Tab-separated table of N, CA and C in Angstrom:
chain	number	residue	atom	x	y	z
E	1	MET	N	25.563	213.128	-4.495
E	1	MET	CA	23.803	212.817	-5.296
E	1	MET	C	23.237	213.853	-2.450
E	2	PHE	N	23.087	212.430	-2.194
E	2	PHE	CA	23.125	212.714	-1.292
E	2	PHE	C	23.214	213.692	-0.322
E	3	ALA	N	24.576	213.242	0.255
E	3	ALA	CA	25.721	213.273	0.451
E	3	ALA	C	26.236	215.050	0.683
E	4	ASN	N	25.527	215.759	-0.894
E	4	ASN	CA	25.732	217.808	-0.506
E	4	ASN	C	23.731	217.336	-0.064
E	5	PRO	N	23.878	218.242	1.135
E	5	PRO	CA	22.990	218.243	1.613
E	5	PRO	C	22.007	219.269	0.329
E	6	ASP	N	22.794	220.526	0.145
E	6	ASP	CA	22.428	222.054	-0.789
E	6	ASP	C	21.712	221.506	-2.516
E	7	SER	N	22.014	220.331	-2.154
E	7	SER	CA	21.142	219.770	-3.627
E	7	SER	C	20.287	218.887	-3.001
E	8	ASN	N	19.769	218.413	-1.777
E	8	ASN	CA	18.600	218.356	-1.856
E	8	ASN	C	17.418	219.410	-0.826
E	9	ARG	N	17.384	220.602	-1.133
E	9	ARG	CA	16.649	221.172	0.169
E	9	ARG	C	15.266	221.226	-0.057
E	10	THR	N	14.704	221.670	-1.619
E	10	THR	CA	13.359	221.430	-1.004
E	10	THR	C	12.720	219.896	-1.434
E	11	LYS	N	12.357	220.026	-1.269
E	11	LYS	CA	11.106	218.820	-1.862
E	11	LYS	C	11.070	217.902	-2.605
E	12	ASP	N	10.939	218.964	-4.092
E	12	ASP	CA	11.197	217.795	-5.264
E	12	ASP	C	12.867	217.993	-6.111
E	13	LYS	N	13.690	218.752	-5.350
E	13	LYS	CA	14.864	218.171	-5.048
E	13	LYS	C	15.402	216.813	-5.099
E	14	PHE	N	14.663	216.253	-3.888
E	14	PHE	CA	15.029	215.192	-2.496
E	14	PHE	C	13.747	214.123	-3.495
E	15	ASN	N	12.733	214.501	-4.519
E	15	ASN	CA	12.104	213.353	-4.777
E	15	ASN	C	12.848	212.764	-5.664
E	16	LYS	N	13.652	214.162	-7.258
E	16	LYS	CA	14.630	213.338	-7.590
E	16	LYS	C	15.362	213.173	-7.869
E	17	ILE	N	16.312	213.105	-6.409
E	17	ILE	CA	17.381	212.205	-6.405
E	17	ILE	C	17.360	210.777	-6.048
E	18	PHE	N	16.402	210.561	-4.946
E	18	PHE	CA	16.110	209.439	-4.878
E	18	PHE	C	15.393	208.766	-6.322
E	19	ASP	N	14.205	210.069	-6.603
E	19	ASP	CA	13.734	208.301	-8.109
E	19	ASP	C	14.918	208.123	-8.843
E	20	ARG	N	15.928	208.940	-9.132
E	20	ARG	CA	17.174	208.287	-9.566
E	20	ARG	C	17.106	207.278	-8.973
E	21	ILE	N	18.105	207.594	-7.650
E	21	ILE	CA	18.216	206.277	-6.805
E	21	ILE	C	17.330	205.083	-7.316
E	22	GLU	N	16.521	205.316	-7.111
E	22	GLU	CA	15.541	204.400	-6.895
E	22	GLU	C	15.508	203.305	-8.681
E	23	GLY	N	15.823	204.383	-9.245
E	23	GLY	CA	15.883	203.750	-10.785
E	23	GLY	C	16.774	202.367	-11.099
E	24	LEU	N	17.952	202.982	-9.969
E	24	LEU	CA	19.744	202.727	-10.678
E	24	LEU	C	19.344	201.275	-10.071
E	25	LEU	N	18.796	201.678	-8.689
E	25	LEU	CA	18.255	199.789	-7.624
E	25	LEU	C	17.238	198.608	-8.573
E	26	GLU	N	16.518	199.429	-8.831
E	26	GLU	CA	15.786	198.997	-10.472
E	26	GLU	C	17.002	198.669	-11.009
E	27	GLU	N	17.648	198.858	-11.686
E	27	GLU	CA	18.237	198.021	-12.990
E	27	GLU	C	19.044	197.151	-12.014
E	28	THR	N	19.667	197.458	-11.598
E	28	THR	CA	21.193	196.397	-9.909
E	28	THR	C	19.674	195.372	-10.738
E	29	ASP	N	18.826	194.362	-9.641
E	29	ASP	CA	18.478	194.451	-9.540
E	29	ASP	C	17.899	193.212	-10.625
E	30	GLU	N	17.608	193.887	-11.539
E	30	GLU	CA	17.134	193.563	-13.280
E	30	GLU	C	18.044	192.814	-13.493
E	31	ASP	N	19.785	192.770	-13.101
E	31	ASP	CA	21.392	192.338	-13.210
E	31	ASP	C	21.314	191.660	-12.755
E	32	ILE	N	21.275	191.505	-11.703
E	32	ILE	CA	21.103	190.565	-10.135
E	32	ILE	C	20.699	188.726	-10.832
E	33	TYR	N	19.114	190.283	-10.900
E	33	TYR	CA	18.015	188.617	-10.977
E	33	TYR	C	18.454	187.823	-12.707
E	34	GLU	N	18.828	188.480	-13.707
E	34	GLU	CA	19.390	187.915	-15.165
E	34	GLU	C	20.937	186.657	-14.518
E	35	LYS	N	21.478	187.277	-13.704
E	35	LYS	CA	22.847	186.634	-13.497
E	35	LYS	C	21.851	185.382	-12.406
E	36	LEU	N	21.182	185.889	-11.387
E	36	LEU	CA	20.762	184.389	-10.466
E	36	LEU	C	20.139	183.448	-10.715
E	37	LYS	N	19.443	183.675	-11.726
E	37	LYS	CA	18.006	182.392	-12.849
E	37	LYS	C	19.387	181.351	-13.231
E	38	SER	N	20.333	181.703	-13.560
E	38	SER	CA	21.063	180.237	-14.182
E	38	SER	C	21.447	178.665	-12.653
E	39	LEU	N	20.699	179.644	-11.476
E	39	LEU	CA	21.127	178.688	-10.687
E	39	LEU	C	20.636	177.876	-10.251
E	40	HIS	N	21.021	176.271	-10.336
E	40	HIS	CA	19.030	174.714	-9.967
E	40	HIS	C	18.730	175.453	-8.611
E	41	ASN	N	18.528	175.238	-8.117
E	41	ASN	CA	16.689	175.479	-7.020
E	41	ASN	C	17.960	174.904	-5.644
E	42	THR	N	18.727	173.405	-5.152
E	42	THR	CA	19.177	172.885	-4.867
E	42	THR	C	21.056	174.146	-4.803
E	43	GLU	N	21.343	174.838	-5.953
E	43	GLU	CA	22.236	175.818	-5.153
E	43	GLU	C	21.861	176.400	-4.694
E	44	CYS	N	20.893	177.491	-5.221
E	44	CYS	CA	19.803	178.147	-4.295
E	44	CYS	C	19.724	178.269	-2.745
E	45	TYR	N	18.869	176.741	-2.870
E	45	TYR	CA	18.784	176.668	-1.896
E	45	TYR	C	19.900	176.326	-0.506
E	46	ARG	N	21.163	176.445	-0.877
E	46	ARG	CA	22.507	176.141	-0.134
E	46	ARG	C	23.380	177.260	0.347
E	47	LEU	N	23.240	178.510	-0.652
E	47	LEU	CA	23.760	179.422	-1.389
E	47	LEU	C	22.878	180.429	-0.789
E	48	THR	N	21.625	180.430	0.233
E	48	THR	CA	21.001	180.682	0.757
E	48	THR	C	21.930	180.847	2.675
E	49	GLU	N	20.850	179.159	2.549
E	49	GLU	CA	21.829	178.794	3.317
E	49	GLU	C	23.741	179.318	4.017
E	50	ALA	N	23.572	179.114	3.274
E	50	ALA	CA	25.167	179.933	2.984
E	50	ALA	C	25.128	181.065	4.277
E	51	ILE	N	24.401	181.883	2.831
E	51	ILE	CA	24.426	183.547	3.170
E	51	ILE	C	24.008	183.990	4.550
E	52	ARG	N	22.666	182.903	4.645
E	52	ARG	CA	22.680	183.684	6.453
E	52	ARG	C	23.149	182.793	7.771
E	53	CYS	N	24.202	181.687	7.322
E	53	CYS	CA	25.425	181.413	8.137
E	53	CYS	C	26.444	182.634	8.637
E	54	HIS	N	26.191	183.036	7.138
E	54	HIS	CA	27.676	184.493	7.363
E	54	HIS	C	27.461	185.252	8.324
E	55	ASN	N	26.085	185.538	7.464
E	55	ASN	CA	25.547	186.306	8.510
E	55	ASN	C	25.111	186.464	9.963
E	56	MET	N	25.507	185.128	10.307
E	56	MET	CA	25.130	184.961	12.107
E	56	MET	C	26.347	184.539	12.461
E	57	ASP	N	28.033	184.504	11.111
E	57	ASP	CA	28.479	185.017	11.762
E	57	ASP	C	29.315	182.773	12.441
E	58	CYS	N	29.015	181.985	11.667
E	58	CYS	CA	28.212	180.349	11.284
E	58	CYS	C	29.242	180.128	10.228
E	59	ASN	N	30.794	180.789	10.442
E	59	ASN	CA	32.195	181.402	9.219
E	59	ASN	C	32.046	179.203	8.295
E	60	LEU	N	31.774	178.464	9.471
E	60	LEU	CA	32.793	176.784	8.689
E	60	LEU	C	31.193	176.564	8.987
E	61	ALA	N	30.090	176.801	8.484
E	61	ALA	CA	29.385	176.443	8.032
E	61	ALA	C	28.730	176.896	6.840
E	62	ALA	N	29.455	178.485	6.796
E	62	ALA	CA	28.847	179.033	5.591
E	62	ALA	C	29.221	178.477	4.287
E	63	VAL	N	30.940	178.511	4.615
E	63	VAL	CA	31.693	177.488	3.817
E	63	VAL	C	31.788	176.984	3.630
E	64	VAL	N	31.384	175.553	3.758
E	64	VAL	CA	30.825	174.224	3.104
E	64	VAL	C	29.415	174.190	2.577
E	65	LEU	N	29.147	174.945	3.245
E	65	LEU	CA	28.082	175.237	2.397
E	65	LEU	C	27.533	175.850	1.124
E	66	ALA	N	28.444	177.334	0.525
E	66	ALA	CA	28.540	177.727	-0.564
E	66	ALA	C	28.997	176.658	-1.716
E	67	VAL	N	30.052	175.999	0.010
E	67	VAL	CA	31.370	175.145	-1.849
E	67	VAL	C	29.789	173.330	-1.920
E	68	SER	N	28.993	173.565	-1.769
E	68	SER	CA	29.050	172.108	-2.105
E	68	SER	C	27.628	172.421	-2.939
E	69	ALA	N	27.795	174.089	-3.099
E	69	ALA	CA	26.184	174.639	-3.966
E	69	ALA	C	27.511	174.502	-5.690
E	70	VAL	N	28.769	174.070	-5.662
E	70	VAL	CA	29.991	174.978	-6.387
E	70	VAL	C	30.207	172.974	-7.051
E	71	GLU	N	30.028	172.346	-5.610
E	71	GLU	CA	29.582	170.398	-5.651
E	71	GLU	C	28.771	170.455	-6.795
E	72	HIS	N	27.583	170.500	-6.520
E	72	HIS	CA	26.789	169.512	-7.563
E	72	HIS	C	25.990	170.748	-8.795
E	73	ARG	N	26.440	171.670	-8.656
E	73	ARG	CA	26.490	171.891	-10.577
E	73	ARG	C	28.389	171.201	-10.962
E	74	LEU	N	29.109	171.271	-10.817
E	74	LEU	CA	30.071	170.433	-11.097
E	74	LEU	C	29.034	168.508	-11.431
E	75	HIS	N	28.522	168.255	-10.399
E	75	HIS	CA	28.096	166.449	-10.147
E	75	HIS	C	27.333	166.660	-11.830
E	76	LYS	N	26.493	168.159	-11.378
E	76	LYS	CA	24.979	167.182	-13.056
E	76	LYS	C	25.463	168.024	-13.404
E	77	LEU	N	26.827	168.787	-14.205
E	77	LEU	CA	27.502	169.286	-15.754
E	77	LEU	C	27.949	168.110	-16.060
E	78	LEU	N	29.050	166.295	-14.709
E	78	LEU	CA	29.410	165.312	-15.995
E	78	LEU	C	28.485	165.076	-16.395
E	79	GLU	N	27.649	164.701	-15.112
E	79	GLU	CA	26.738	163.734	-15.234
E	79	GLU	C	25.609	164.183	-16.911
E	80	ARG	N	25.349	165.171	-16.937
E	80	ARG	CA	24.767	166.312	-18.772
E	80	ARG	C	25.930	165.365	-19.405
E	81	LYS	N	27.288	165.539	-19.227
E	81	LYS	CA	27.533	165.609	-20.573
E	81	LYS	C	27.774	164.195	-20.651
E	82	ASN	N	27.822	163.389	-19.916
E	82	ASN	CA	27.991	161.148	-20.409
E	82	ASN	C	27.676	161.039	-18.797
E	83	LYS	N	26.988	160.397	-18.778
E	83	LYS	CA	25.741	159.631	-17.402
E	83	LYS	C	25.826	158.663	-17.501
E	84	SER	N	26.885	157.468	-18.200
E	84	SER	CA	26.647	156.972	-17.741
E	84	SER	C	28.111	156.998	-16.859
E	85	LEU	N	28.526	157.274	-17.847
E	85	LEU	CA	30.472	158.114	-17.330
E	85	LEU	C	30.748	157.750	-16.097
E	86	TYR	N	29.743	159.772	-16.009
E	86	TYR	CA	29.013	159.626	-13.801
E	86	TYR	C	29.348	158.892	-13.732
E	87	LYS	N	27.951	158.038	-13.301
E	87	LYS	CA	27.137	157.435	-12.507
E	87	LYS	C	27.738	156.122	-12.239
E	88	LYS	N	29.696	155.895	-13.204
E	88	LYS	CA	31.026	154.459	-13.162
E	88	LYS	C	31.239	154.487	-12.650
E	89	GLU	N	31.815	155.481	-12.048
E	89	GLU	CA	33.194	156.959	-12.152
E	89	GLU	C	33.426	158.161	-11.257
E	90	PHE	N	31.948	158.848	-11.830
E	90	PHE	CA	31.784	160.163	-10.009
E	90	PHE	C	30.508	160.295	-9.820
E	91	GLU	N	29.950	159.556	-10.056
E	91	GLU	CA	28.293	159.459	-8.715
E	91	GLU	C	28.765	159.624	-6.844
E	92	SER	N	29.608	159.075	-6.504
E	92	SER	CA	29.579	160.084	-5.441
E	92	SER	C	30.713	160.412	-5.209
E	93	ALA	N	31.599	160.572	-6.547
E	93	ALA	CA	32.998	161.178	-5.780
E	93	ALA	C	32.666	162.687	-4.674
E	94	THR	N	33.372	162.737	-4.038
E	94	THR	CA	33.777	164.556	-3.264
E	94	THR	C	34.492	165.436	-4.006
E	95	LEU	N	33.572	166.266	-4.151
E	95	LEU	CA	34.709	168.111	-4.892
E	95	LEU	C	35.945	167.785	-5.011
E	96	GLY	N	36.950	166.666	-4.150
E	96	GLY	CA	38.224	166.949	-4.162
E	96	GLY	C	38.860	166.284	-5.583
E	97	GLY	N	37.516	164.892	-5.527
E	97	GLY	CA	37.966	163.584	-6.376
E	97	GLY	C	37.558	164.381	-8.186
E	98	ILE	N	36.579	165.742	-8.254
E	98	ILE	CA	36.017	165.701	-9.135
E	98	ILE	C	36.870	166.412	-9.718
E	99	ILE	N	37.681	167.426	-9.543
E	99	ILE	CA	38.226	168.344	-9.415
E	99	ILE	C	40.184	167.591	-10.155
E	100	GLU	N	40.368	166.848	-9.232
E	100	GLU	CA	41.445	165.953	-10.308
E	100	GLU	C	41.432	165.595	-11.528
E	101	LEU	N	39.840	166.219	-11.930
E	101	LEU	CA	39.820	165.559	-13.190
E	101	LEU	C	40.299	166.425	-13.656
E	102	PHE	N	40.131	168.151	-13.217
E	102	PHE	CA	40.724	169.155	-14.539
E	102	PHE	C	41.878	169.436	-13.940
E	103	ARG	N	43.486	168.817	-12.983
E	103	ARG	CA	44.554	169.245	-12.654
E	103	ARG	C	45.812	168.475	-14.344
E	104	LYS	N	46.956	169.554	-14.438
E	104	LYS	CA	47.265	168.835	-15.206
E	104	LYS	C	48.275	167.427	-14.724
E	105	ASP	N	48.948	167.033	-14.231
E	105	ASP	CA	49.033	166.040	-13.852
E	105	ASP	C	47.609	165.593	-13.093
E	106	THR	N	46.943	164.406	-13.599
E	106	THR	CA	45.649	164.215	-13.500
E	106	THR	C	46.159	162.425	-13.631
E	107	ARG	N	45.314	162.138	-12.477
E	107	ARG	CA	45.493	160.122	-13.185
E	107	ARG	C	44.749	160.211	-14.325
E	108	TYR	N	43.308	161.258	-14.557
E	108	TYR	CA	42.349	160.806	-15.940
E	108	TYR	C	43.143	161.280	-17.208
E	109	LYS	N	43.964	160.391	-17.808
E	109	LYS	CA	44.453	161.047	-18.926
E	109	LYS	C	43.861	159.906	-20.301
E	110	ASP	N	42.813	159.270	-20.109
E	110	ASP	CA	42.773	158.784	-20.843
E	110	ASP	C	41.272	159.911	-21.996
E	111	ASN	N	41.602	158.853	-23.233
E	111	ASN	CA	40.482	160.141	-23.465
E	111	ASN	C	38.790	160.071	-23.576
E	112	LYS	N	38.533	159.630	-23.298
E	112	LYS	CA	37.180	158.841	-22.068
E	112	LYS	C	36.928	160.239	-21.528
E	113	TYR	N	37.796	160.600	-20.397
E	113	TYR	CA	37.733	162.292	-19.762
E	113	TYR	C	37.709	163.493	-20.149
E	114	ASN	N	38.318	163.333	-21.741
E	114	ASN	CA	37.733	164.328	-22.300
E	114	ASN	C	36.509	165.734	-22.217
E	115	LYS	N	35.299	165.156	-22.539
E	115	LYS	CA	33.964	165.570	-22.755
E	115	LYS	C	34.500	166.270	-21.318
E	116	PHE	N	34.980	165.973	-20.062
E	116	PHE	CA	34.670	165.584	-18.788
E	116	PHE	C	34.975	167.417	-19.019
E	117	LYS	N	36.902	166.689	-18.678
E	117	LYS	CA	37.168	168.827	-18.666
E	117	LYS	C	37.357	169.169	-19.563
E	118	LYS	N	36.714	169.721	-20.167
E	118	LYS	CA	36.075	171.045	-21.252
E	118	LYS	C	34.940	172.148	-20.444
E	119	ILE	N	34.512	170.987	-19.629
E	119	ILE	CA	33.654	171.465	-18.407
E	119	ILE	C	33.292	172.470	-17.372
E	120	LEU	N	34.861	172.728	-17.049
E	120	LEU	CA	35.743	174.201	-15.963
E	120	LEU	C	36.510	174.682	-16.671
E	121	PRO	N	36.279	175.911	-16.974
E	121	PRO	CA	36.983	177.149	-18.286
E	121	PRO	C	38.560	177.068	-17.462
E	122	GLU	N	39.040	176.953	-18.083
E	122	GLU	CA	40.708	176.577	-17.186
E	122	GLU	C	40.607	178.448	-15.737
E	123	LYS	N	40.666	178.998	-16.340
E	123	LYS	CA	40.415	180.226	-15.300
E	123	LYS	C	39.870	179.841	-14.449
E	124	HIS	N	39.017	178.873	-13.872
E	124	HIS	CA	38.386	178.662	-12.596
E	124	HIS	C	39.503	177.291	-12.124
E	125	ASN	N	40.464	176.907	-12.837
E	125	ASN	CA	40.896	175.707	-11.922
E	125	ASN	C	42.117	176.173	-10.459
E	126	HIS	N	42.488	177.331	-10.388
E	126	HIS	CA	42.518	177.583	-9.145
E	126	HIS	C	41.708	178.148	-7.864
E	127	LEU	N	40.627	178.228	-8.617
E	127	LEU	CA	39.570	178.484	-8.040
E	127	LEU	C	39.062	177.486	-7.000
E	128	MET	N	38.723	176.461	-7.897
E	128	MET	CA	38.811	175.002	-7.579
E	128	MET	C	38.963	174.280	-6.254
E	129	GLU	N	40.736	174.611	-6.705
E	129	GLU	CA	41.802	173.920	-5.820
E	129	GLU	C	41.529	174.770	-4.351
E	130	ILE	N	40.901	175.854	-4.093
E	130	ILE	CA	40.869	177.151	-2.989
E	130	ILE	C	39.943	176.173	-2.520
E	131	LEU	N	38.390	176.447	-3.310
E	131	LEU	CA	37.396	176.612	-2.174
E	131	LEU	C	37.864	175.217	-1.700
E	132	ASN	N	37.907	174.442	-2.693
E	132	ASN	CA	38.649	173.193	-1.337
E	132	ASN	C	38.526	172.282	-1.179
E	133	ILE	N	40.234	173.383	0.022
E	133	ILE	CA	41.022	173.493	0.676
E	133	ILE	C	40.307	174.283	1.320
E	134	TYR	N	39.511	175.364	1.901
E	134	TYR	CA	38.624	175.857	2.629
E	134	TYR	C	37.897	175.824	2.984
E	135	ARG	N	36.650	173.876	1.876
E	135	ARG	CA	35.946	172.821	2.715
E	135	ARG	C	36.133	171.826	3.540
E	136	ILE	N	37.895	171.102	3.106
E	136	ILE	CA	38.036	170.596	4.197
E	136	ILE	C	38.084	171.050	5.340
E	137	PHE	N	38.915	172.400	5.617
E	137	PHE	CA	39.284	173.083	6.042
E	137	PHE	C	37.672	173.852	7.428
E	138	SER	N	36.659	173.137	6.965
E	138	SER	CA	35.256	174.087	7.395
E	138	SER	C	35.026	172.582	7.402
E	139	ALA	N	34.890	171.759	7.242
E	139	ALA	CA	34.399	170.383	7.266
E	139	ALA	C	35.070	169.175	8.355
E	140	HIS	N	36.624	169.700	7.675
E	140	HIS	CA	36.802	168.254	9.024
E	140	HIS	C	37.530	168.966	9.726
E	141	PRO	N	37.987	168.618	10.890
E	141	PRO	CA	38.236	168.081	12.493
E	141	PRO	C	40.104	169.245	12.456
E	142	LYS	N	40.048	170.922	11.521
E	142	LYS	CA	40.972	171.238	11.214
E	142	LYS	C	41.573	172.288	12.671
E	143	ASP	N	42.758	171.962	12.848
E	143	ASP	CA	43.340	173.448	13.506
E	143	ASP	C	43.411	174.846	12.833
E	144	GLU	N	42.293	175.409	11.888
E	144	GLU	CA	42.077	176.076	10.759
E	144	GLU	C	40.871	176.990	11.141
E	145	TYR	N	41.378	178.284	11.824
E	145	TYR	CA	40.098	178.602	12.366
E	145	TYR	C	39.681	179.873	10.716
E	146	ILE	N	38.191	180.399	10.305
E	146	ILE	CA	37.741	180.586	9.345
E	146	ILE	C	37.253	182.092	10.071
E	147	SER	N	37.622	183.059	9.237
E	147	SER	CA	36.727	184.316	9.830
E	147	SER	C	35.691	184.095	9.145
E	148	ASN	N	35.121	186.306	9.537
E	148	ASN	CA	33.678	186.381	8.832
E	148	ASN	C	34.880	186.097	7.166
E	149	GLN	N	35.803	187.205	6.992
E	149	GLN	CA	36.082	188.236	5.649
E	149	GLN	C	36.403	186.100	3.932
E	150	THR	N	37.489	185.211	5.842
E	150	THR	CA	37.646	183.799	4.704
E	150	THR	C	35.853	183.948	4.304
E	151	SER	N	34.711	183.486	5.202
E	151	SER	CA	33.492	182.887	4.863
E	151	SER	C	33.100	183.578	3.498
E	152	LYS	N	33.003	185.419	3.868
E	152	LYS	CA	32.997	186.022	2.665
E	152	LYS	C	33.360	185.909	1.294
E	153	SER	N	35.047	185.782	1.593
E	153	SER	CA	34.857	185.544	-0.196
E	153	SER	C	34.869	184.047	-0.040
E	154	ILE	N	34.726	182.859	-0.031
E	154	ILE	CA	34.921	182.049	-0.370
E	154	ILE	C	33.041	181.929	-0.066
E	155	LEU	N	32.370	183.356	-0.375
E	155	LEU	CA	30.850	182.312	-1.148
E	155	LEU	C	31.375	183.970	-1.483
E	156	SER	N	31.791	184.554	-2.214
E	156	SER	CA	31.445	185.282	-3.794
E	156	SER	C	32.471	184.470	-4.819
E	157	PHE	N	33.404	183.721	-4.294
E	157	PHE	CA	33.704	183.113	-5.085
E	157	PHE	C	32.973	182.307	-5.585
E	158	SER	N	32.318	181.141	-5.235
E	158	SER	CA	31.631	180.899	-5.288
E	158	SER	C	30.409	181.070	-6.516
E	159	PHE	N	29.613	181.790	-5.614
E	159	PHE	CA	28.977	182.650	-6.845
E	159	PHE	C	29.634	183.129	-8.176
E	160	LEU	N	30.879	183.591	-7.917
E	160	LEU	CA	31.332	183.962	-8.834
E	160	LEU	C	31.530	182.717	-10.530
E	161	LEU	N	31.887	180.943	-9.610
E	161	LEU	CA	31.857	180.616	-10.563
E	161	LEU	C	30.188	180.261	-10.781
E	162	LEU	N	29.729	179.954	-10.051
E	162	LEU	CA	27.747	179.533	-9.949
E	162	LEU	C	27.607	180.684	-11.151
E	163	ILE	N	27.884	181.884	-11.524
E	163	ILE	CA	27.402	182.343	-12.490
E	163	ILE	C	27.541	181.933	-13.893
E	164	ASP	N	29.165	182.490	-13.695
E	164	ASP	CA	29.568	181.696	-15.041
E	164	ASP	C	28.858	181.588	-16.285
E	165	GLU	N	28.269	181.686	-17.195
E	165	GLU	CA	27.695	181.880	-18.365
E	165	GLU	C	27.930	180.017	-18.671
E	166	ASN	N	30.031	179.931	-18.850
E	166	ASN	CA	29.708	178.572	-19.507
E	166	ASN	C	29.464	177.524	-18.408
E	167	LEU	N	29.186	177.965	-17.083
E	167	LEU	CA	28.903	176.738	-16.550
E	167	LEU	C	27.230	176.061	-16.242
E	168	GLU	N	26.612	177.026	-16.784
E	168	GLU	CA	25.088	176.952	-16.514
E	168	GLU	C	24.986	175.052	-16.891
E	169	LEU	N	23.059	175.202	-16.452
E	169	LEU	CA	23.166	173.984	-16.145
E	169	LEU	C	22.252	173.998	-17.205
């Protein structure tokens, strides 16, 4: 399109190409809006802050904020599945405590936890472990360096999980 200067020599040709690009961008905006409308206000707020931090190379903060949006989603899903069990055992749980539910070798073997175990598609189990590890590296004084690329990856993984239709609130 714009890469070939001959294809837009005239104003008319340039306008046609520009209109085509504008149409593609509008379609993309609609697709993004559809995916993002499943996010809770708290998740949007935290993800927006995470993006700001990432853009300013505040990588530790970006990771913590992005993963906290995922933690928020898991808390809300557990609460929705079984409010009394959630309040009794998971209301004050950290992300690591919640992830324990989904591990193969878990202490949560009783049948009362089965509904909880079904809220996270199995394909996300390893992703949750990665998010939690980098949250720990970022939130606690560890000797780990969090690069801008790592921050971007964690932010992307957080979005990937949160826009999964199977995790909608």
